[in-house]
PDB file of C-alpha atoms in Angstrom:
ATOM      1  CA  MET A   1     -27.680  27.489  -4.181  1.00 46.00           C
ATOM      2  CA  THR A   2     -27.444  28.638  -7.886  1.00 57.00           C
ATOM      3  CA  LEU A   3     -24.840  29.694 -10.047  1.00 75.00           C
ATOM      4  CA  ASN A   4     -24.256  31.904 -13.208  1.00 90.00           C
ATOM      5  CA  SER A   5     -21.117  32.489 -13.290  1.00 92.00           C
ATOM      6  CA  THR A   6     -18.548  33.648 -16.037  1.00 94.00           C
ATOM      7  CA  ILE A   7     -14.790  33.636 -15.784  1.00 96.00           C
ATOM      8  CA  ALA A   8     -11.631  34.158 -17.650  1.00 98.00           C
ATOM      9  CA  TRP A   9      -7.737  33.092 -17.585  1.00 98.00           C
ATOM     10  CA  LYS A  10      -4.859  33.667 -19.218  1.00 98.00           C
ATOM     11  CA  GLY A  11      -2.635  30.796 -19.545  1.00 98.00           C
ATOM     12  CA  LEU A  12       0.966  31.154 -18.472  1.00 97.00           C
ATOM     13  CA  GLU A  13       2.935  28.410 -19.835  1.00 95.00           C
ATOM     14  CA  LEU A  14       1.002  28.036 -22.608  1.00 95.00           C
ATOM     15  CA  ASP A  15       0.272  31.287 -23.724  1.00 97.00           C
ATOM     16  CA  THR A  16      -3.874  30.681 -23.875  1.00 98.00           C
ATOM     17  CA  LEU A  17      -6.766  32.985 -23.062  1.00 98.00           C
ATOM     18  CA  GLU A  18     -10.234  31.297 -22.223  1.00 98.00           C
ATOM     19  CA  HIS A  19     -13.644  32.142 -21.668  1.00 98.00           C
ATOM     20  CA  ALA A  20     -15.956  30.050 -19.439  1.00 97.00           C
ATOM     21  CA  HIS A  21     -19.909  30.101 -18.005  1.00 97.00           C
ATOM     22  CA  VAL A  22     -21.054  27.998 -15.804  1.00 96.00           C
ATOM     23  CA  ILE A  23     -24.995  27.637 -14.871  1.00 95.00           C
ATOM     24  CA  PHE A  24     -25.765  25.588 -12.101  1.00 90.00           C
ATOM     25  CA  ASN A  25     -29.818  25.487 -11.605  1.00 86.00           C
ATOM     26  CA  GLY A  26     -30.453  23.427  -7.982  1.00 82.00           C
ATOM     27  CA  ARG A  27     -30.282  20.231 -10.442  1.00 88.00           C
ATOM     28  CA  ASP A  28     -27.757  19.980 -12.806  1.00 93.00           C
ATOM     29  CA  THR A  29     -24.353  21.678 -13.774  1.00 95.00           C
ATOM     30  CA  ARG A  30     -23.746  23.088 -17.246  1.00 97.00           C
ATOM     31  CA  ILE A  31     -20.016  24.335 -18.379  1.00 97.00           C
ATOM     32  CA  ARG A  32     -19.003  25.879 -21.465  1.00 98.00           C
ATOM     33  CA  GLY A  33     -15.813  27.265 -22.327  1.00 98.00           C
ATOM     34  CA  THR A  34     -13.681  28.548 -25.367  1.00 98.00           C
ATOM     35  CA  ILE A  35     -10.141  28.246 -25.430  1.00 98.00           C
ATOM     36  CA  ILE A  36      -7.679  29.825 -27.814  1.00 98.00           C
ATOM     37  CA  GLY A  37      -3.633  28.754 -27.741  1.00 96.00           C
ATOM     38  CA  PRO A  38      -1.212  29.460 -30.392  1.00 94.00           C
ATOM     39  CA  ASP A  39      -1.810  26.842 -32.822  1.00 93.00           C
ATOM     40  CA  PHE A  40      -5.330  25.849 -31.901  1.00 94.00           C
ATOM     41  CA  GLY A  41      -9.345  27.026 -30.876  1.00 97.00           C
ATOM     42  CA  LEU A  42     -11.370  24.632 -28.897  1.00 97.00           C
ATOM     43  CA  PHE A  43     -14.909  24.857 -27.288  1.00 98.00           C
ATOM     44  CA  TYR A  44     -15.566  22.269 -24.845  1.00 98.00           C
ATOM     45  CA  ARG A  45     -18.653  21.663 -23.388  1.00 98.00           C
ATOM     46  CA  LEU A  46     -19.318  19.107 -19.673  1.00 98.00           C
ATOM     47  CA  ASP A  47     -22.188  18.178 -18.415  1.00 97.00           C
ATOM     48  CA  ILE A  48     -22.313  17.343 -14.458  1.00 96.00           C
ATOM     49  CA  ASP A  49     -25.539  15.695 -12.555  1.00 95.00           C
ATOM     50  CA  GLY A  50     -26.532  16.774  -9.527  1.00 91.00           C
ATOM     51  CA  ALA A  51     -24.083  14.693  -7.384  1.00 91.00           C
ATOM     52  CA  ALA A  52     -21.396  16.960  -8.872  1.00 91.00           C
ATOM     53  CA  ARG A  53     -20.112  14.105 -11.393  1.00 94.00           C
ATOM     54  CA  VAL A  54     -19.138  14.147 -15.440  1.00 96.00           C
ATOM     55  CA  ARG A  55     -21.773  12.607 -17.550  1.00 97.00           C
ATOM     56  CA  ALA A  56     -20.870  14.067 -20.400  1.00 98.00           C
ATOM     57  CA  ALA A  57     -17.660  15.775 -22.292  1.00 98.00           C
ATOM     58  CA  LYS A  58     -17.089  17.253 -25.456  1.00 98.00           C
ATOM     59  CA  ILE A  59     -14.392  19.108 -27.063  1.00 98.00           C
ATOM     60  CA  GLU A  60     -14.412  19.998 -30.666  1.00 98.00           C
ATOM     61  CA  HIS A  61     -11.385  21.826 -32.362  1.00 96.00           C
ATOM     62  CA  THR A  62     -11.653  24.434 -34.916  1.00 96.00           C
ATOM     63  CA  ASN A  63      -9.855  22.228 -37.325  1.00 94.00           C
ATOM     64  CA  GLY A  64     -12.814  20.009 -36.936  1.00 96.00           C
ATOM     65  CA  GLY A  65     -11.794  17.346 -34.350  1.00 97.00           C
ATOM     66  CA  VAL A  66     -14.152  16.259 -31.826  1.00 98.00           C
ATOM     67  CA  LEU A  67     -13.893  14.036 -28.531  1.00 98.00           C
ATOM     68  CA  GLU A  68     -17.140  12.993 -27.003  1.00 98.00           C
ATOM     69  CA  LEU A  69     -17.058  10.899 -23.847  1.00 98.00           C
ATOM     70  CA  PHE A  70     -19.910   9.602 -21.503  1.00 98.00           C
ATOM     71  CA  SER A  71     -20.271   8.768 -17.874  1.00 98.00           C
ATOM     72  CA  ASP A  72     -22.690   6.836 -16.291  1.00 97.00           C
ATOM     73  CA  GLY A  73     -21.440   8.923 -12.977  1.00 95.00           C
ATOM     74  CA  LEU A  74     -20.615   5.774 -11.756  1.00 96.00           C
ATOM     75  CA  GLY A  75     -16.873   5.388 -13.541  1.00 96.00           C
ATOM     76  CA  ASN A  76     -17.860   3.798 -16.519  1.00 98.00           C
ATOM     77  CA  TRP A  77     -16.945   5.652 -19.495  1.00 98.00           C
ATOM     78  CA  SER A  78     -17.970   5.439 -23.309  1.00 98.00           C
ATOM     79  CA  ASP A  79     -17.743   6.775 -26.787  1.00 97.00           C
ATOM     80  CA  ASN A  80     -19.777   8.363 -29.203  1.00 95.00           C
ATOM     81  CA  ARG A  81     -20.722   5.685 -30.329  1.00 96.00           C
ATOM     82  CA  ALA A  82     -21.637   4.021 -26.997  1.00 96.00           C
ATOM     83  CA  GLU A  83     -18.810   1.644 -27.254  1.00 98.00           C
ATOM     84  CA  PRO A  84     -17.288   0.797 -23.329  1.00 98.00           C
ATOM     85  CA  ILE A  85     -13.841   2.303 -22.857  1.00 98.00           C
ATOM     86  CA  ALA A  86     -12.236   0.238 -20.266  1.00 98.00           C
ATOM     87  CA  ALA A  87      -9.139   2.133 -19.308  1.00 98.00           C
ATOM     88  CA  LEU A  88     -11.417   4.288 -17.770  1.00 98.00           C
ATOM     89  CA  LYS A  89     -13.446   2.350 -15.406  1.00 98.00           C
ATOM     90  CA  GLY A  90     -13.138   3.880 -12.002  1.00 97.00           C
ATOM     91  CA  CYS A  91     -13.153   7.410 -12.835  1.00 97.00           C
ATOM     92  CA  LEU A  92     -15.304   9.464 -11.643  1.00 93.00           C
ATOM     93  CA  ASP A  93     -13.691  12.726 -12.815  1.00 94.00           C
ATOM     94  CA  LEU A  94     -11.838  14.422 -15.634  1.00 95.00           C
ATOM     95  CA  ASP A  95      -9.287  16.942 -15.979  1.00 97.00           C
ATOM     96  CA  ILE A  96      -8.641  18.830 -19.477  1.00 97.00           C
ATOM     97  CA  TRP A  97      -5.329  20.399 -20.675  1.00 96.00           C
ATOM     98  CA  PRO A  98      -5.371  23.565 -20.843  1.00 97.00           C
ATOM     99  CA  THR A  99      -7.656  24.780 -18.756  1.00 97.00           C
ATOM    100  CA  PRO A 100      -8.238  24.905 -14.980  1.00 97.00           C
ATOM    101  CA  MET A 101     -11.912  24.642 -15.127  1.00 97.00           C
ATOM    102  CA  THR A 102     -11.795  21.045 -14.377  1.00 97.00           C
ATOM    103  CA  ASN A 103      -9.493  21.385 -11.074  1.00 96.00           C
ATOM    104  CA  SER A 104     -12.448  22.469  -9.733  1.00 94.00           C
ATOM    105  CA  LEU A 105     -14.599  19.387 -10.273  1.00 94.00           C
ATOM    106  CA  PRO A 106     -13.318  17.180  -7.759  1.00 93.00           C
ATOM    107  CA  LEU A 107     -13.676  19.865  -4.914  1.00 91.00           C
ATOM    108  CA  TRP A 108     -17.350  20.155  -5.722  1.00 89.00           C
ATOM    109  CA  ARG A 109     -17.899  16.403  -5.574  1.00 88.00           C
ATOM    110  CA  LEU A 110     -15.810  15.451  -2.200  1.00 86.00           C
ATOM    111  CA  GLU A 111     -16.288  18.484  -0.393  1.00 77.00           C
ATOM    112  CA  PRO A 112     -13.191  17.639   1.540  1.00 72.00           C
ATOM    113  CA  GLU A 113     -12.407  18.485   5.460  1.00 86.00           C
ATOM    114  CA  VAL A 114      -9.619  20.474   5.558  1.00 92.00           C
ATOM    115  CA  GLY A 115      -6.754  19.174   5.280  1.00 91.00           C
ATOM    116  CA  ALA A 116      -7.642  15.707   4.546  1.00 93.00           C
ATOM    117  CA  PRO A 117      -5.692  14.221   0.831  1.00 95.00           C
ATOM    118  CA  GLN A 118      -8.018  12.939  -1.255  1.00 95.00           C
ATOM    119  CA  ARG A 119      -6.590  10.264  -3.984  1.00 96.00           C
ATOM    120  CA  LEU A 120      -8.448  10.224  -7.392  1.00 96.00           C
ATOM    121  CA  ALA A 121      -8.295   8.099 -10.625  1.00 97.00           C
ATOM    122  CA  LEU A 122      -9.563  10.740 -13.320  1.00 97.00           C
ATOM    123  CA  VAL A 123      -9.987  11.070 -16.980  1.00 98.00           C
ATOM    124  CA  TYR A 124      -7.085  13.260 -18.243  1.00 97.00           C
ATOM    125  CA  ILE A 125      -8.136  14.962 -21.669  1.00 97.00           C
ATOM    126  CA  ASP A 126      -5.460  16.695 -23.600  1.00 97.00           C
ATOM    127  CA  ALA A 127      -7.411  18.594 -25.701  1.00 94.00           C
ATOM    128  CA  THR A 128      -4.734  20.068 -27.870  1.00 92.00           C
ATOM    129  CA  ASP A 129      -4.687  16.545 -29.612  1.00 95.00           C
ATOM    130  CA  LEU A 130      -8.450  14.928 -28.406  1.00 97.00           C
ATOM    131  CA  SER A 131      -6.057  12.509 -26.484  1.00 97.00           C
ATOM    132  CA  PHE A 132      -7.124  10.761 -23.579  1.00 98.00           C
ATOM    133  CA  SER A 133      -5.708   8.502 -20.763  1.00 98.00           C
ATOM    134  CA  ARG A 134      -6.474   7.558 -17.003  1.00 98.00           C
ATOM    135  CA  VAL A 135      -4.155   9.262 -14.247  1.00 97.00           C
ATOM    136  CA  GLU A 136      -4.372  10.013 -10.343  1.00 97.00           C
ATOM    137  CA  GLN A 137      -4.335  13.290  -9.147  1.00 97.00           C
ATOM    138  CA  ILE A 138      -4.518  14.059  -5.612  1.00 97.00           C
ATOM    139  CA  TYR A 139      -6.508  17.069  -3.801  1.00 96.00           C
ATOM    140  CA  THR A 140      -6.332  18.356  -0.346  1.00 96.00           C
ATOM    141  CA  LYS A 141      -8.648  21.609   0.376  1.00 94.00           C
ATOM    142  CA  LEU A 142      -6.609  23.827   2.419  1.00 96.00           C
ATOM    143  CA  SER A 143      -9.452  26.062   3.371  1.00 95.00           C
ATOM    144  CA  ASP A 144     -12.418  27.737   1.531  1.00 91.00           C
ATOM    145  CA  THR A 145     -10.721  29.289  -0.686  1.00 95.00           C
ATOM    146  CA  ALA A 146      -7.304  27.154  -1.200  1.00 96.00           C
ATOM    147  CA  ALA A 147      -6.428  23.789  -2.389  1.00 96.00           C
ATOM    148  CA  ARG A 148      -2.876  21.575  -2.894  1.00 97.00           C
ATOM    149  CA  PHE A 149      -3.344  19.739  -6.239  1.00 96.00           C
ATOM    150  CA  GLN A 150      -0.388  16.441  -7.238  1.00 97.00           C
ATOM    151  CA  SER A 151      -0.345  14.961  -9.993  1.00 94.00           C
ATOM    152  CA  ALA A 152       2.859  13.218 -11.184  1.00 92.00           C
ATOM    153  CA  GLN A 153       4.098  16.568 -12.775  1.00 91.00           C
ATOM    154  CA  ILE A 154       2.486  19.106 -10.417  1.00 94.00           C
ATOM    155  CA  ASP A 155       2.400  20.119  -6.616  1.00 97.00           C
ATOM    156  CA  VAL A 156       0.848  22.919  -6.643  1.00 97.00           C
ATOM    157  CA  GLU A 157      -1.416  25.388  -4.096  1.00 98.00           C
ATOM    158  CA  ILE A 158      -4.392  26.640  -6.343  1.00 98.00           C
ATOM    159  CA  THR A 159      -7.059  29.440  -4.939  1.00 97.00           C
ATOM    160  CA  LEU A 160     -10.354  29.375  -5.719  1.00 96.00           C
ATOM    161  CA  ASP A 161     -13.256  32.170  -5.744  1.00 95.00           C
ATOM    162  CA  ALA A 162     -16.222  31.742  -3.338  1.00 91.00           C
ATOM    163  CA  ASP A 163     -18.081  29.494  -6.311  1.00 90.00           C
ATOM    164  CA  GLY A 164     -15.247  27.070  -5.990  1.00 91.00           C
ATOM    165  CA  LEU A 165     -13.703  28.122  -9.396  1.00 94.00           C
ATOM    166  CA  VAL A 166      -9.737  28.113 -10.071  1.00 96.00           C
ATOM    167  CA  VAL A 167      -8.651  32.187 -10.056  1.00 96.00           C
ATOM    168  CA  ASN A 168      -5.117  31.337  -9.595  1.00 97.00           C
ATOM    169  CA  TYR A 169      -3.040  28.422 -10.806  1.00 97.00           C
ATOM    170  CA  PRO A 170       0.534  29.010  -9.820  1.00 97.00           C
ATOM    171  CA  GLY A 171       2.975  28.499 -13.165  1.00 96.00           C
ATOM    172  CA  LEU A 172       0.058  27.882 -15.603  1.00 97.00           C
ATOM    173  CA  PHE A 173      -3.086  29.582 -15.166  1.00 98.00           C
ATOM    174  CA  LYS A 174      -4.702  33.740 -13.566  1.00 97.00           C
ATOM    175  CA  SER A 175      -8.351  33.983 -13.913  1.00 97.00           C
ATOM    176  CA  ILE A 176      -8.934  37.992 -15.478  1.00 96.00           C
ATOM    177  CA  ASP A 177     -10.519  40.029 -13.790  1.00 78.00           C
TER     178      ASP A 177
END
């Protein structure tokens, strides 16, 4: 399968506009996105290996701030100086706020059975201030086009398109046709 797709979202809780491009060439996946918020602008890049594991993430603010994280694909993370980040050990996926793009990543990697909850440790990145931490989330595939997403703050059913990209995240994001 190959994927060369563009998608755009409107933020509903935080007034944002996002445009992202996903390229999967059979070997790896590259995702590039831009988010414009009420008081910030940012660009993000994700590099994902052939096993659907995040290997690199870079977020650049229009104000000049930059966050770069790297993973060996086995749950070991480091910063842009190759310094290990022990607090992120065991995280295979990441979730970037404010984008629904990264909610697709665990579902691509796991290909879970319908109805089987998957509890995951993830790197949570707040791109508005470039902070990051370890969080736990639960993903439950409900069908080919729906999944339940749960975290400490959220319990919602997200809708996916045929490529597994989030098109509706109730209360937070809606894709723009």
